[in-house]
CSV table of C-alpha atoms in Angstrom, one decimal:
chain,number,residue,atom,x,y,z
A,1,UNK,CA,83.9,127.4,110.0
A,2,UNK,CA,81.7,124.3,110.1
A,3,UNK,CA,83.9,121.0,109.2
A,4,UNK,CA,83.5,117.2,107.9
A,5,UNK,CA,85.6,114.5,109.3
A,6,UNK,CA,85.6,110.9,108.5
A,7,UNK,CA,87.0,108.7,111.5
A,8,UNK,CA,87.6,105.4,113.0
A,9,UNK,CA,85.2,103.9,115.7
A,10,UNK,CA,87.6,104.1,118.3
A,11,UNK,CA,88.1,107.5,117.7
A,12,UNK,CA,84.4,108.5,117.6
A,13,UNK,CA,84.2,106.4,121.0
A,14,UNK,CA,86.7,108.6,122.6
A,15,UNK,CA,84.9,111.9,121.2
A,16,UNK,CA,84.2,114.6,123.6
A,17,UNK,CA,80.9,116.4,123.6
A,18,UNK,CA,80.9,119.8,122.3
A,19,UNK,CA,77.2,120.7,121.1
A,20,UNK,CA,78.2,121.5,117.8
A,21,UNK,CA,78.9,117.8,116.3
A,22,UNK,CA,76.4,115.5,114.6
A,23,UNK,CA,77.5,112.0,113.9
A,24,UNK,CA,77.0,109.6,110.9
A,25,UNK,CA,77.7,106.0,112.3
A,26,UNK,CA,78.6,103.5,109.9
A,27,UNK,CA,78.8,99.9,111.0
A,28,UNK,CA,78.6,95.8,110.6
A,29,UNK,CA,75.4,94.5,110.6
A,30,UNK,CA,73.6,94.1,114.1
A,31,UNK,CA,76.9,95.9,115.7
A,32,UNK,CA,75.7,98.9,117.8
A,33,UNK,CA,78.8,100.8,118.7
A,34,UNK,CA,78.8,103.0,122.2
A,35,UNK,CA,79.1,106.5,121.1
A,36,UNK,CA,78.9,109.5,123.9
A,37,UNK,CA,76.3,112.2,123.2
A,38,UNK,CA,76.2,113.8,119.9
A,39,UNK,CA,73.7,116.8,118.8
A,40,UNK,CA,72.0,113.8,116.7
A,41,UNK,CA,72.8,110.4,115.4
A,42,UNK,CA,72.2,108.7,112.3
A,43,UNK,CA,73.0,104.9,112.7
A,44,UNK,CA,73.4,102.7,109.3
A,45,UNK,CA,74.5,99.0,109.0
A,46,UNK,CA,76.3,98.0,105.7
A,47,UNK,CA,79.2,95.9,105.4
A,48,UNK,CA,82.2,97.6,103.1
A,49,UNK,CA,82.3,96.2,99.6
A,50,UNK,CA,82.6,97.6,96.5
A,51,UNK,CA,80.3,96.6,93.4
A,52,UNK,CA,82.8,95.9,91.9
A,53,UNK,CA,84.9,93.0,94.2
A,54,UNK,CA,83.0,89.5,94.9
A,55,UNK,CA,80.9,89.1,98.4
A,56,UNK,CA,78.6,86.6,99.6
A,57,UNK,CA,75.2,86.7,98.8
A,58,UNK,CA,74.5,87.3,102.5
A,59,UNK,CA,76.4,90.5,102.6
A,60,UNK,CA,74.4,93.7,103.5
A,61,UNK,CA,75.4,96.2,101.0
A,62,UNK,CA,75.2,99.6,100.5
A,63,UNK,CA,71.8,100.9,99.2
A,64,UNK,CA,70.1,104.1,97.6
A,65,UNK,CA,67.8,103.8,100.7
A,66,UNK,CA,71.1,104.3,102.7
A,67,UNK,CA,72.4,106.9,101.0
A,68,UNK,CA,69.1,108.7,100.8
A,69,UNK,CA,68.7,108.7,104.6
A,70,UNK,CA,72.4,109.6,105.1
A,71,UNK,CA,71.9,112.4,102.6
A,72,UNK,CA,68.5,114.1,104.2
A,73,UNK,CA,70.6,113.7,107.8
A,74,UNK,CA,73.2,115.5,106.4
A,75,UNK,CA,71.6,118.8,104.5
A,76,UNK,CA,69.1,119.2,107.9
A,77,UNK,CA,72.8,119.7,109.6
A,78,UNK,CA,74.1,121.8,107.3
A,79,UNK,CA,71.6,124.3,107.6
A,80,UNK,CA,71.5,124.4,111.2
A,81,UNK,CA,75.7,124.9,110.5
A,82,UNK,CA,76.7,121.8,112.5
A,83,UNK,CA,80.2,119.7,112.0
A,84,UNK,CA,79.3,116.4,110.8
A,85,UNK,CA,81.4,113.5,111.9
A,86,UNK,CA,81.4,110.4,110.0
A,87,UNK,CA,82.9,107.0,111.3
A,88,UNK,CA,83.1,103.6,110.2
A,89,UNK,CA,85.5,100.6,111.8
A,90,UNK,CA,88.7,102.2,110.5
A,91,UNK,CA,87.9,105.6,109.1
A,92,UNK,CA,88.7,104.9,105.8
A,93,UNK,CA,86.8,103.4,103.1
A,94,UNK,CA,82.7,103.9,104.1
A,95,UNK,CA,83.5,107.2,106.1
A,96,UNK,CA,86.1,108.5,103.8
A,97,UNK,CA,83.4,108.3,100.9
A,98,UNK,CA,80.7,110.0,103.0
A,99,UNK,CA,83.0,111.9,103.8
A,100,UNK,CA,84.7,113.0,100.1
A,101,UNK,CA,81.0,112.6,98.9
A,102,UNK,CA,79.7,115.4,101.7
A,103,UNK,CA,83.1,117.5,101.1
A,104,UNK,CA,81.9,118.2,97.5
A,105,UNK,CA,78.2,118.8,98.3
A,106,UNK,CA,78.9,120.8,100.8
A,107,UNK,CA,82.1,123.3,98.9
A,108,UNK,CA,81.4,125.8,102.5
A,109,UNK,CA,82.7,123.2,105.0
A,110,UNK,CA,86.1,122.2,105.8
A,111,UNK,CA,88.1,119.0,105.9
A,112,UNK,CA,89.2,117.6,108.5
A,113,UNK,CA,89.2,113.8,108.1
A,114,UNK,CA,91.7,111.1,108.3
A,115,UNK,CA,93.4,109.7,104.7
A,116,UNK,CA,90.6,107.6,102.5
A,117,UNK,CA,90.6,104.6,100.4
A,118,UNK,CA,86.9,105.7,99.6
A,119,UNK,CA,84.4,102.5,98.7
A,120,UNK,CA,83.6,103.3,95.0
A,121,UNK,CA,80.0,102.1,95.5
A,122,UNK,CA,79.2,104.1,98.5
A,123,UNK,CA,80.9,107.9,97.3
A,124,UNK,CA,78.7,106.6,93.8
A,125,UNK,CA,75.6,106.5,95.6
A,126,UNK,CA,76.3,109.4,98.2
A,127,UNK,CA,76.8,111.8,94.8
A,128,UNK,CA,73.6,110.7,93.6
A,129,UNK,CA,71.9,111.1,96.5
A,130,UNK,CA,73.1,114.8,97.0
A,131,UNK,CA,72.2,115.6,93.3
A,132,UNK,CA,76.1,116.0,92.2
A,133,UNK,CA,75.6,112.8,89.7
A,134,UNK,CA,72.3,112.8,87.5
A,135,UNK,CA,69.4,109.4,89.3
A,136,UNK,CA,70.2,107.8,86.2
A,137,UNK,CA,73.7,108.6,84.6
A,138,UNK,CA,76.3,105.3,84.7
């Protein structure tokens, strides 16, 4: 059974090759991490806030773009029946709401990520962008 994971960087650092995997990498602006060989490799660069909380102005956000990109990645791996790893800097919060965002697109595949605190603005987008919340419902 194909699976979904949301991880830390460290963790996806460490990851062994298996030629099964795909990777979604999630990171600071301008950071590239070092990531061993993955079937393919999606790299986006937003910082993790929510919406909701204050940030600068110069804060890269999450975007519809983002999610759109994240979300096309994402289906062309599921039809090929690939595991889908997604990491951010602690597995939690971006990843986890790919992650929990992916996990409900995707009912077939199973879960095997770490606990999440799931950014409400990125799982919001990621729903849209997989069609399980209407382009312009609240």
């Amino acid at each position: 059974m194909s699976w979904i994971a949301n991880v830390g960087e460290a963790f996806a650092e460490k990851w062994t090759p298996d030629g099964e995997t795909v990777c979604i990498s999630i990171s600071e602006p301008g950071r590239k991490v070092k990531l061993p060989q993955f079937v393919d490799l999606i790299r986006e660069h937003f910082q993790d806030y929510d919406g909701e909380k204050s940030h600068p102005d110069s804060a890269v956000l999450f975007t519809p773009n983002h999610a759109a990109r994240i979300a096309r990645f994402a289906r062309k791996h599921r039809d090929a029946g690939r595991n889908i790893l997604v990491h951010c800097a602690a597995g939690v919060s971006r990843s986890g709401a790919v992650a929990e965002a992916l996990l409900e697109a995707f009912p077939e595949y199973e879960d095997r990520g770490w606990i999440r605190h799931p950014n409400g603005m990125v799982k919001s987008g990621m729903k849209r962008a997989l069609g399980l919340i209407p382009i312009g419902a609240p």
